């Protein structure tokens, strides 16, 4: 036997074994799926692959070819019946069987009889159609024309003085130098990189810079605050709070706050306020970056004062303070899922000049708005507010988005007050901290549906009236529009029956649904919507879906895995909406990404392995000490690390708030930097990645956004959703853009932060500014 014959024999054995392995996996998985009431396809498909493998091993290539071509034909028909012409949904059903059959296809085309050659050509034609389908379906998901003219409203300044530009968090600028006609000409004006030695927590650059005069003020995830020249990006000063990262799993900083003291000049007459992950509120001179000695103790206020912390790292801050009515309004984050009685969710306001406590809303002490006496504490375990807070100084109200009493996935220990105010928008009196009204978005929340989004304050022109409204975005994907004076609905809200079957505690019988506005959350899953890279990991996802309880959104939790839809990323996460007041259009990012959650009883040895630690990471098994159950929380991913539900996983949407109608919606992000086992696929197709961060709008009719997981920054036509600009960033931009116009060179700049790849043993974070070419 010659070498070529030996090589051919070895190749035949290896290929036959590959077919047997694939067939065995499909057949065994098919049996499991059938036993759960699932698809009939996989068992016979596995048997056909086993027969093909056996034919190859015995050298019966002609029989193997016909068997496999028959399998491909059946697979094609079944796939089209289940997935239609959705290219991404077809991919795991068709690509892996096609690739596995390539040797048989090549043999058929080169050496097969006439019938097999025709069959092979048919397979090639089907593959070409599949690729074309993926390409065509990777653009818009839905869009419709919109008529009507924009109505001019009051113009804002060239600066960006608050986290959301306005105290109402609308992330809109009246600047229009960059518009539809020239946005495609944007170039990088400057890029500033910040490098740090790696530490245990995972860092994420989420800052939204402020612009005051010709300076930008921002923070990085490590708590450093800095001033940059707005035109060159040069660092003018930097302040390092040297925070303690002990016990923290993730660190981030979304921004700083600015305040000018009325009728004062000189040192600290203009101030930058920063919060550190370690719980410090700092006042800095905007000119020099030095601490303001008259604020708190030597320029700092200890925010852990009055908080009972069972472990280090249980209280942290990521959002910028809100400056309103001469006060700094502060919430805070707490460790998820650790134990009953974590640090209080107290909302506090401090005098912007002195740092003295102005008031504290402590849910467990109604009517008491001062600091606890020495040796006493704010009420532990009350709902917190880690997202950005909005304010209306005219109405004298702060709008606070709350979370839940920890832990998240059991509520039997919560007080009546916590169950009343959890997962709510709460309007607090700016002068006293007294609650004026509240609206709850999820009753008796056991799904981690805390409100992460900043409430967006708008003046809505509707039915011949101007209504002062607040738009509340939620992880559930429900969008509520309320009169911000009273909390009464502007659009209908209906209490609908909620699933109850299988619950291990008494849940709310109904939940509030915003019936006249688009649902930006629930995926309405079925087994056919399970996904993967190959037929095998898609089969695994189908089995796990069938094994779990899924009664749609708000499925009760139990000792059996439940599909939580949407998962804890939303729906709409902290990125909220931007709002174009001229056109009354709201733009936001949302996710279609679910979790698999089960409760683990204390009697289970698995629960005893996990003790309350000091981390703010909520993935995996969390102990929930003080309740009857630990919780096993997993993103629903296939064994190769891709989502188990078919794309899109992230979208950008435009809603007309004057009518409540969806204007356009499209997947955001390509598969370029995503892939199995965290390996970039380099595929240029739009897939709709999971999104973090949010949008910004301008009077130029544009919507700017990062947010996707493909290192890209984009601009869209606000009216139609057409993409007009795209640029690469050093890494993912998990934040929101801002814009300003320089008095130095007269150019409008669009600025966005992003992460960057680790190099030289350091973590890199970047701020990038785009502008039209000078001249």
XYZ file of C-alpha atoms in Angstrom:
775
model
C 0.000 0.000 0.000
C 1.473 3.331 -1.082
C 1.667 6.457 1.060
C -1.239 8.089 -0.750
C -3.383 5.021 -0.160
C -2.430 4.979 3.527
C -3.253 8.684 3.809
C -6.595 8.069 2.095
C -7.381 5.199 4.444
C -6.539 7.318 7.518
C -8.594 10.209 6.193
C -11.563 7.918 5.574
C -11.366 6.529 9.115
C -11.122 9.993 10.688
C -13.961 11.371 8.586
C -16.167 8.362 9.282
C -15.537 8.694 13.007
C -16.400 12.399 12.862
C -19.714 11.554 11.232
C -20.368 8.864 13.840
C -19.578 11.286 16.678
C -21.849 13.979 15.255
C -24.589 11.466 14.540
C -24.321 9.969 18.000
C -24.582 13.389 19.611
C -27.610 14.316 17.526
C -29.323 10.971 18.132
C -28.748 10.935 21.905
C -29.747 14.578 22.231
C -32.726 13.931 19.983
C -33.933 11.182 22.329
C -33.687 13.565 25.304
C -35.458 16.322 23.423
C -38.274 14.005 22.325
C -38.744 12.856 25.920
C -39.290 16.521 26.858
C -41.862 17.030 24.100
C -39.451 18.699 21.691
C -38.664 18.547 17.974
C -38.728 15.231 16.116
C -35.966 16.269 13.702
C -32.812 15.503 15.683
C -33.215 11.771 16.330
C -33.686 10.725 12.679
C -31.046 13.267 11.622
C -28.623 11.667 14.041
C -29.459 8.184 12.779
C -28.899 9.339 9.172
C -25.511 10.776 10.138
C -24.611 7.507 11.902
C -25.529 5.525 8.798
C -23.478 7.881 6.631
C -20.481 7.495 8.931
C -20.758 3.715 8.809
C -20.931 3.826 5.010
C -17.779 5.960 4.884
C -15.905 3.600 7.209
C -16.761 0.674 4.910
C -15.694 2.647 1.856
C -19.178 2.868 0.342
C -18.854 6.478 -0.770
C -21.752 6.459 -3.203
C -24.193 5.279 -0.526
C -22.734 7.761 1.951
C -23.221 10.595 -0.527
C -26.874 9.792 -1.177
C -27.588 9.344 2.533
C -26.030 12.653 3.402
C -27.574 14.593 0.516
C -30.949 13.223 1.616
C -30.219 14.411 5.149
C -29.314 17.876 3.851
C -32.512 18.082 1.792
C -34.686 17.174 4.794
C -32.690 19.569 6.969
C -33.222 22.413 4.510
C -36.992 21.890 4.400
C -37.223 21.579 8.215
C -35.046 24.663 8.716
C -37.145 26.815 6.404
C -40.316 25.637 8.115
C -38.935 26.567 11.559
C -36.888 29.683 10.794
C -38.228 31.078 7.545
C -35.672 33.209 5.719
C -33.986 34.540 8.866
C -30.322 34.059 8.006
C -28.986 33.986 11.574
C -31.671 31.522 12.632
C -30.802 29.291 9.677
C -27.070 29.330 10.397
C -26.801 26.619 13.106
C -29.364 24.484 11.325
C -27.603 24.482 7.951
C -23.977 25.619 8.149
C -22.567 22.848 10.355
C -24.307 20.018 8.407
C -23.050 21.613 5.176
C -19.476 21.860 6.466
C -19.554 18.287 7.788
C -20.668 17.073 4.371
C -18.024 18.967 2.368
C -15.827 15.887 1.633
C -18.862 14.080 0.238
C -19.817 17.172 -1.764
C -16.350 17.478 -3.292
C -16.323 13.790 -4.202
C -19.762 14.065 -5.770
C -18.777 17.065 -7.889
C -15.447 15.604 -9.013
C -16.023 11.871 -9.219
C -19.719 11.192 -8.708
C -22.206 9.898 -11.196
C -24.498 12.300 -13.033
C -27.255 12.221 -10.390
C -24.833 12.871 -7.545
C -23.186 15.724 -9.432
C -26.603 17.352 -9.825
C -27.323 16.826 -6.142
C -23.956 18.389 -5.277
C -24.679 21.397 -7.474
C -28.024 21.749 -5.690
C -26.236 21.849 -2.342
C -23.873 24.559 -3.621
C -26.825 26.598 -4.921
C -28.572 26.284 -1.540
C -25.398 27.480 0.204
C -25.221 30.547 -2.052
C -28.861 31.363 -1.302
C -28.179 30.981 2.437
C -25.270 33.426 2.367
C -27.346 35.930 0.380
C -30.189 35.547 2.880
C -27.870 36.262 5.821
C -26.566 39.348 4.051
C -30.022 40.686 3.214
C -31.509 39.987 6.653
C -28.621 41.621 8.524
C -29.967 45.156 8.077
C -33.232 46.683 9.207
C -35.714 44.598 11.161
C -38.530 47.124 10.936
C -38.908 50.673 9.762
C -41.663 52.908 8.591
C -41.837 56.398 7.168
C -42.705 59.253 9.493
C -44.399 62.443 8.471
C -44.679 65.769 10.252
C -42.366 68.669 10.795
C -40.154 69.410 13.752
C -41.226 72.139 16.145
C -38.472 74.415 17.411
C -38.003 74.468 21.191
C -35.727 76.390 23.526
C -32.055 76.072 22.657
C -29.420 74.853 25.094
C -25.909 76.226 25.471
C -22.762 74.977 23.794
C -21.673 73.400 27.082
C -22.609 70.040 28.580
C -23.146 70.842 32.267
C -24.927 67.742 33.574
C -24.542 64.017 33.082
C -27.516 64.016 30.681
C -26.817 67.575 29.438
C -30.003 68.718 31.190
C -31.099 67.905 34.738
C -33.866 65.932 33.057
C -31.361 63.576 31.410
C -32.532 64.025 27.811
C -29.043 63.608 26.256
C -29.960 66.101 23.524
C -27.963 69.005 22.148
C -29.248 71.942 20.129
C -26.017 71.954 18.103
C -26.478 71.275 14.404
C -23.135 71.990 12.718
C -22.825 68.236 12.155
C -25.895 67.063 10.246
C -27.068 64.579 7.614
C -25.053 66.254 4.885
C -21.633 66.054 6.524
C -21.672 63.528 9.370
C -19.954 61.010 7.114
C -16.918 63.323 7.018
C -16.253 63.130 10.771
C -12.640 62.355 11.686
C -10.863 61.643 14.952
C -9.831 65.044 16.325
C -7.971 63.610 19.311
C -7.780 60.499 21.424
C -6.649 60.324 25.038
C -5.562 57.025 26.550
C -5.468 56.279 30.271
C -3.408 53.273 31.357
C -3.484 51.589 34.752
C -1.903 48.665 36.467
C -4.413 45.799 36.561
C -6.238 45.209 39.826
C -8.652 42.496 40.866
C -11.905 44.246 39.916
C -12.942 44.254 36.286
C -12.965 47.856 35.118
C -15.288 49.392 32.532
C -14.946 52.898 31.077
C -18.463 54.380 31.260
C -17.750 58.071 31.803
C -19.777 60.813 30.111
C -17.563 63.949 30.181
C -18.901 67.361 31.134
C -17.908 70.435 29.128
C -17.511 73.766 30.909
C -15.828 76.541 28.943
C -12.943 75.024 27.047
C -12.480 72.103 29.421
C -13.836 68.584 29.668
C -14.201 66.974 33.077
C -14.452 63.218 33.411
C -13.494 60.200 35.490
C -12.185 56.753 34.741
C -13.244 53.455 36.252
C -10.496 53.667 38.876
C -11.993 56.800 40.406
C -9.497 59.273 38.997
C -10.975 62.643 38.007
C -9.309 64.726 35.313
C -9.655 67.880 33.257
C -8.833 67.872 29.552
C -8.385 70.645 27.053
C -11.567 70.337 24.998
C -9.862 70.985 21.654
C -6.568 69.101 22.044
C -7.423 66.450 24.617
C -4.350 67.369 26.675
C -4.590 66.537 30.378
C -4.705 69.776 32.412
C -4.945 68.212 35.835
C -5.693 64.877 37.432
C -6.921 63.914 40.869
C -6.500 60.400 42.252
C -8.695 59.542 45.212
C -6.647 56.358 45.758
C -9.781 54.300 46.509
C -9.865 50.961 48.248
C -10.984 48.280 45.797
C -11.197 45.567 48.452
C -14.142 43.263 47.931
C -15.240 44.764 44.631
C -15.628 42.588 41.528
C -16.464 45.363 39.042
C -15.550 49.048 39.137
C -16.842 51.871 36.960
C -17.540 55.593 37.026
C -20.227 57.125 34.817
C -19.330 60.752 35.352
C -18.754 63.739 37.584
C -20.918 66.748 38.509
C -20.332 70.505 38.121
C -21.549 73.440 40.195
C -20.772 77.163 40.065
C -21.267 78.961 43.367
C -23.555 81.947 42.792
C -21.883 85.376 42.927
C -18.498 83.966 43.912
C -15.108 83.910 42.204
C -11.673 82.535 42.924
C -10.647 79.144 44.281
C -13.463 76.569 44.368
C -16.048 79.016 43.049
C -16.491 76.435 40.273
C -16.431 72.876 41.493
C -16.214 69.358 40.148
C -17.740 66.645 42.331
C -16.661 63.049 42.056
C -17.638 59.859 43.817
C -15.222 57.016 44.412
C -16.081 53.337 44.453
C -14.905 53.328 48.061
C -17.661 55.705 49.161
C -16.146 59.203 49.122
C -17.835 62.344 47.794
C -15.125 64.773 46.712
C -15.235 68.489 45.796
C -12.440 69.748 43.532
C -11.544 73.195 42.278
C -12.410 73.144 38.570
C -9.385 75.288 37.752
C -6.659 73.350 39.565
C -8.082 69.971 40.565
C -7.217 70.582 44.211
C -9.555 69.636 47.053
C -11.941 72.347 48.279
C -11.090 72.689 51.993
C -14.469 74.145 53.018
C -16.354 71.091 51.793
C -16.877 68.277 54.287
C -13.617 67.278 55.933
C -10.734 68.646 53.874
C -12.763 68.453 50.668
C -14.393 65.070 51.184
C -17.561 63.578 52.661
C -17.509 59.978 53.862
C -20.639 58.412 52.353
C -20.233 55.235 54.391
C -21.074 57.230 57.529
C -24.346 55.884 58.918
C -24.218 52.747 56.747
C -23.874 49.321 58.309
C -21.536 47.276 56.090
C -21.336 43.559 56.902
C -18.302 43.189 54.622
C -15.922 45.439 52.734
C -17.159 46.389 49.295
C -20.877 46.107 49.985
C -21.503 49.788 49.183
C -20.173 51.524 46.083
C -20.924 54.404 43.741
C -20.830 54.500 39.971
C -23.229 57.269 38.911
C -22.506 60.987 39.098
C -24.155 63.090 41.799
C -27.105 65.182 40.661
C -26.718 68.891 41.429
C -30.096 70.573 41.982
C -31.341 73.345 44.243
C -27.814 73.829 45.597
C -27.644 70.212 46.730
C -25.798 67.067 45.694
C -28.231 64.159 45.501
C -26.617 60.761 45.967
C -27.817 57.170 45.736
C -25.500 54.170 45.632
C -25.055 50.552 44.679
C -24.895 47.537 46.970
C -23.537 44.020 46.515
C -26.048 41.843 44.705
C -27.307 38.569 46.086
C -25.131 38.262 49.178
C -27.370 38.496 52.233
C -30.324 40.050 53.989
C -29.468 43.370 55.655
C -26.911 44.798 53.254
C -26.157 48.550 53.442
C -29.108 50.912 53.384
C -30.455 52.236 50.104
C -30.837 55.676 51.716
C -31.006 58.635 49.302
C -29.104 61.651 50.610
C -28.683 65.298 49.688
C -25.638 67.317 50.733
C -25.106 71.058 50.641
C -23.020 71.745 47.519
C -20.958 74.396 49.341
C -20.326 72.911 52.774
C -20.946 69.198 52.254
C -23.303 69.086 55.218
C -26.204 66.664 55.068
C -29.344 68.515 53.925
C -31.687 65.543 54.165
C -31.820 61.762 53.956
C -34.721 59.651 52.738
C -34.427 56.516 54.861
C -37.305 54.224 53.978
C -37.282 52.479 57.340
C -37.673 55.776 59.249
C -40.540 57.663 57.603
C -40.689 61.298 58.572
C -37.077 61.315 59.846
C -34.764 63.100 57.397
C -31.608 63.620 59.452
C -28.474 61.607 60.089
C -28.618 58.686 62.556
C -27.351 59.317 66.063
C -23.868 58.149 66.994
C -23.782 54.337 67.013
C -26.983 54.050 64.998
C -27.465 53.441 61.282
C -29.758 54.082 58.386
C -32.174 51.180 57.863
C -30.281 48.275 56.348
C -31.523 46.379 53.325
C -33.833 49.030 51.869
C -34.147 49.542 48.076
C -31.189 51.458 46.668
C -30.736 53.685 43.602
C -27.534 53.040 41.679
C -28.662 54.643 38.403
C -28.539 58.372 37.587
C -31.099 60.624 39.309
C -33.009 63.423 37.526
C -34.465 66.658 38.927
C -36.940 69.422 38.108
C -35.986 72.554 40.050
C -39.194 74.344 39.035
C -41.362 71.649 40.548
C -38.869 71.108 43.348
C -38.638 67.353 42.732
C -35.903 64.763 42.365
C -36.810 61.595 40.437
C -35.147 58.509 41.906
C -35.062 55.118 40.117
C -34.983 52.409 42.792
C -33.919 48.800 42.962
C -34.901 46.144 45.487
C -34.111 45.075 48.993
C -31.298 42.560 48.703
C -31.117 39.731 47.891
C -32.829 39.965 44.519
C -34.336 36.513 43.957
C -36.357 36.088 47.160
C -38.734 38.635 48.670
C -40.269 36.906 51.682
C -38.093 38.895 54.107
C -38.892 42.342 52.710
C -40.860 44.904 54.682
C -44.113 46.406 53.456
C -42.282 49.691 52.773
C -39.609 47.940 50.707
C -42.226 46.086 48.697
C -44.042 49.381 48.118
C -41.058 51.420 46.935
C -38.878 48.750 45.274
C -38.454 48.854 41.474
C -40.142 52.231 41.446
C -39.740 55.792 40.294
C -39.958 57.960 43.427
C -40.414 61.734 43.355
C -38.694 63.320 46.373
C -39.078 66.914 47.548
C -35.808 68.702 46.739
C -36.074 70.830 49.864
C -36.899 68.138 52.420
C -36.440 64.662 50.918
C -40.062 63.816 51.594
C -41.646 61.479 49.010
C -44.371 63.230 46.984
C -45.436 60.325 44.777
C -44.156 57.030 43.442
C -44.974 54.531 40.709
C -43.945 50.873 40.897
C -42.912 49.178 37.654
C -42.696 45.603 39.008
C -44.630 44.407 42.048
C -42.924 42.046 44.481
C -39.860 41.902 42.239
C -37.934 38.607 42.425
C -36.320 38.918 38.960
C -33.731 41.704 39.557
C -35.764 44.255 37.606
C -34.362 47.267 39.431
C -34.740 50.504 37.474
C -31.265 51.233 36.132
C -32.219 54.005 33.699
C -32.164 57.699 34.448
C -35.750 59.055 34.331
C -36.086 61.337 31.285
C -37.990 64.581 31.882
C -39.787 65.951 28.830
C -42.439 68.527 27.969
C -44.747 66.447 25.830
C -46.959 68.158 23.241
C -49.998 65.904 23.074
C -53.686 66.454 22.346
C -53.244 70.240 22.190
C -51.575 70.390 25.614
C -48.019 70.533 26.918
C -47.643 67.910 29.642
C -44.624 67.942 31.980
C -43.839 64.241 31.789
C -41.260 61.721 32.931
C -40.305 58.726 30.781
C -39.414 55.646 32.816
C -37.476 52.866 31.062
C -37.198 49.462 32.681
C -35.305 46.197 32.464
C -38.659 44.581 31.740
C -38.663 46.589 28.521
C -41.838 48.376 29.573
C -41.804 52.123 28.868
C -44.000 54.243 31.117
C -44.844 57.906 30.508
C -46.144 59.675 33.615
C -47.136 63.204 34.509
C -44.101 64.213 36.544
C -46.163 66.471 38.782
C -48.363 63.692 40.095
C -47.148 60.336 38.780
C -50.403 59.749 36.925
C -50.140 57.897 33.598
C -50.023 59.887 30.378
C -50.349 56.665 28.353
C -52.551 53.814 29.635
C -51.130 51.362 32.172
C -53.042 48.146 32.751
C -52.654 45.637 35.582
C -52.596 42.228 33.905
C -52.594 38.761 35.486
C -49.076 37.443 36.126
C -47.891 33.797 36.048
C -48.157 32.029 39.422
C -47.550 28.327 38.714
C -44.570 26.792 40.494
C -43.861 29.771 42.751
C -42.316 28.996 46.156
C -43.603 32.249 47.678
C -46.740 34.304 47.199
C -46.266 36.664 44.259
C -48.250 39.641 43.071
C -51.284 38.397 41.112
C -50.923 41.229 38.582
C -48.178 43.359 37.052
C -48.328 46.789 35.344
C -48.153 46.847 31.550
C -47.771 49.938 29.401
C -50.282 48.932 26.760
C -49.969 51.849 24.320
C -46.156 51.951 23.989
C -43.752 49.427 22.397
C -42.454 46.509 24.471
C -38.631 46.659 24.376
C -37.919 43.557 26.424
C -39.660 40.222 26.235
C -38.442 37.721 23.638
C -41.529 35.451 23.647
C -39.310 32.407 23.374
C -40.105 29.022 21.893
C -37.930 25.982 21.395
C -37.601 26.928 17.716
C -35.995 30.247 18.743
C -33.082 28.497 20.439
C -29.745 29.174 18.794
C -26.097 28.152 18.720
C -23.105 28.018 16.413
C -23.683 24.412 15.375
C -26.559 21.981 15.289
C -25.138 20.282 18.397
C -24.957 23.284 20.725
C -28.322 24.486 19.394
C -29.696 21.051 20.356
C -28.198 21.499 23.846
C -29.971 24.854 24.157
C -33.249 23.298 23.039
C -32.953 20.605 25.700
C -32.156 23.119 28.447
C -35.056 25.298 27.342
C -37.444 22.351 27.489
C -36.104 21.338 30.907
C -36.721 24.819 32.316
C -39.999 26.459 33.266
C -40.977 29.264 30.904
C -44.356 30.941 31.187
C -43.269 34.047 29.328
C -42.005 37.145 31.068
C -42.228 37.122 34.896
C -42.036 33.319 35.149
C -42.010 32.433 38.889
C -38.766 31.117 40.390
C -38.439 27.716 42.038
C -35.970 24.865 42.543
C -36.421 24.071 38.862
C -34.571 26.281 36.404
C -36.736 29.122 35.105
C -36.109 31.265 32.050
C -36.090 34.910 33.181
C -37.085 36.978 30.155
C -35.633 39.578 29.893
C -32.570 38.828 32.014
C -30.879 41.223 34.412
C -29.289 43.194 31.558
C -32.748 44.185 30.326
C -34.723 45.245 28.387
C -33.393 48.749 28.908
C -30.389 48.994 31.222
C -28.769 52.153 32.623
C -28.445 53.774 29.166
C -32.079 54.970 29.213
C -33.357 57.137 26.296
C -32.221 60.268 24.562
C -35.008 62.628 23.539
C -35.218 65.027 20.621
C -37.700 67.693 21.814
C -38.115 69.191 18.333
C -39.349 65.932 16.822
C -40.622 64.354 20.072
C -38.673 61.212 19.265
C -37.073 59.018 21.951
C -34.130 56.777 21.068
C -32.833 53.906 23.157
C -30.966 50.629 23.247
C -32.537 47.424 24.493
C -31.536 43.793 24.892
C -33.200 40.502 24.062
C -31.122 38.312 26.356
C -32.426 35.938 29.017
C -31.133 34.290 32.181
C -31.594 30.788 33.533
C -32.260 30.975 37.279
C -33.052 28.420 39.952
C -33.366 28.595 43.702
C -31.041 26.279 45.652
C -32.439 25.170 49.034
C -30.198 25.350 52.093
C -30.337 21.566 52.360
C -28.509 21.270 49.049
C -24.740 20.829 49.600
C -24.167 23.269 46.739
C -25.712 26.102 48.756
C -23.405 25.497 51.707
C -20.307 25.949 49.516
C -21.047 29.627 48.963
C -20.881 32.153 51.765
C -21.641 35.861 51.650
C -18.495 37.507 50.416
C -17.746 41.028 49.318
C -18.404 41.277 45.624
C -20.782 43.204 43.410
C -20.723 40.557 40.700
C -24.075 38.765 40.387
C -23.309 35.969 37.927
C -23.113 32.371 39.123
C -24.371 31.082 42.442
C -25.098 33.803 45.005
C -25.627 32.844 48.661
C -28.652 35.028 49.613
C -27.884 34.414 53.279
C -30.830 35.005 55.569
C -33.331 33.520 53.090
C -34.364 29.886 52.523
C -32.528 29.722 49.190
C -29.309 30.519 47.420
C -29.764 31.444 43.757
C -28.057 29.965 40.718
C -28.041 32.721 38.072
C -26.685 32.105 34.596
C -26.894 33.942 31.314
C -28.540 31.415 28.986
C -25.496 30.535 26.884
C -24.561 27.495 24.829
C -21.519 25.353 25.786
C -19.390 27.279 23.272
C -20.246 30.643 24.788
C -22.888 32.115 22.482
C -26.451 33.069 23.504
C -28.994 30.275 23.406
C -31.632 32.525 21.862
C -31.421 33.554 18.246
C -30.334 37.089 17.248
C -30.867 39.963 17.432
C -29.719 40.327 21.051
C -29.515 44.110 21.031
C -31.481 46.775 19.165
C -31.747 50.516 18.738
C -35.299 51.855 18.592
C -37.038 55.149 17.878
C -40.411 55.897 19.498
C -42.677 58.821 18.709
C -43.773 59.906 22.173
C -46.525 62.116 20.726
C -48.296 59.030 19.366
C -46.684 56.155 21.265
C -45.777 54.417 18.001
C -42.548 52.652 17.091
C -41.002 54.682 14.241
C -38.100 52.383 13.449
C -36.024 49.643 15.017
C -32.900 47.807 13.908
C -30.287 45.427 15.313
C -27.168 47.208 16.551
C -23.709 45.728 16.112
C -22.014 43.191 13.874
C -20.560 39.766 14.641
C -17.063 41.041 13.804
C -15.651 40.969 17.340
C -17.852 38.179 18.683
C -17.667 34.442 18.338
C -17.557 31.083 20.121
C -15.111 30.755 23.024
C -14.669 34.564 22.969
C -12.878 34.304 19.609
C -13.674 37.127 17.157
C -15.464 35.731 14.115
C -14.555 38.712 11.866
C -17.946 38.301 10.209
C -19.146 41.690 8.923
C -22.844 40.847 9.194
C -25.148 42.815 11.477
C -26.282 40.487 14.249
C -27.499 42.792 17.014
C -25.065 42.363 19.906
C -25.907 42.745 23.581
C -25.843 46.487 24.286
C -24.669 48.644 27.183
C -24.781 52.428 27.317
C -27.080 54.606 25.272
C -27.741 57.254 22.660
C -27.372 61.019 22.184
C -29.395 63.195 19.798
C -28.675 66.562 18.208
C -30.643 69.287 16.449
C -28.859 68.139 13.303
C -31.370 65.273 13.228
C -28.735 62.703 14.217
C -28.549 59.890 16.769
C -25.042 59.000 17.971
C -24.378 55.717 19.745
C -21.692 53.247 20.790
C -23.125 50.542 23.015
C -22.570 47.506 20.776
C -19.909 44.870 21.367
C -18.063 45.344 18.070
C -15.813 48.327 18.914
C -17.864 50.669 16.724
C -19.315 54.160 17.036
C -22.208 55.096 14.756
C -24.556 57.882 13.741
C -28.090 57.317 12.421
C -30.689 59.480 10.763
C -33.183 60.076 13.554
C -36.171 60.089 11.201
C -35.458 56.933 9.221
C -32.843 54.899 11.108
C -30.451 54.908 8.180
C -26.822 54.589 9.305
C -24.839 57.624 8.119
C -21.517 57.212 9.927
C -19.436 54.410 11.425
C -15.965 54.472 12.982
C -13.802 52.006 14.882
C -12.962 52.617 18.532
C -10.076 51.053 20.473
C -12.572 48.885 22.340
C -16.233 48.601 23.257
C -18.028 51.803 24.195
C -20.287 50.839 27.103
C -21.413 54.389 27.764
C -23.126 57.380 26.152
C -21.704 60.121 23.891
C -21.805 63.884 24.491
C -21.167 66.890 22.263
C -20.099 70.542 22.475
C -19.023 73.421 20.271
C -15.643 75.012 20.899
C -15.276 78.783 21.082
C -11.625 78.366 20.049
C -12.068 76.847 16.606
C -15.849 76.960 16.142
C -16.111 73.203 15.562
C -18.680 70.829 17.013
C -17.066 67.857 18.749
C -18.671 64.497 19.505
C -16.961 62.723 22.389
C -17.255 59.117 23.560
C -15.366 56.913 26.010
C -14.418 53.296 25.413
C -12.376 50.466 26.806
C -9.231 49.394 24.996
C -7.260 46.144 24.784
C -4.899 45.340 27.618
C -1.259 45.797 26.600
C 2.117 46.299 28.277
C 0.633 44.642 31.346
C -1.781 47.566 31.797
C -5.499 48.227 31.456
C -6.277 50.931 28.902
C -9.291 53.239 28.776
C -9.811 55.844 26.073
C -11.733 59.020 25.323
C -12.134 59.806 21.615
C -13.293 63.116 20.114
C -14.643 63.368 16.551
C -15.048 66.586 14.549
C -15.333 67.741 10.964
C -12.000 68.583 9.333
C -10.814 72.101 10.147
C -11.116 74.768 7.466
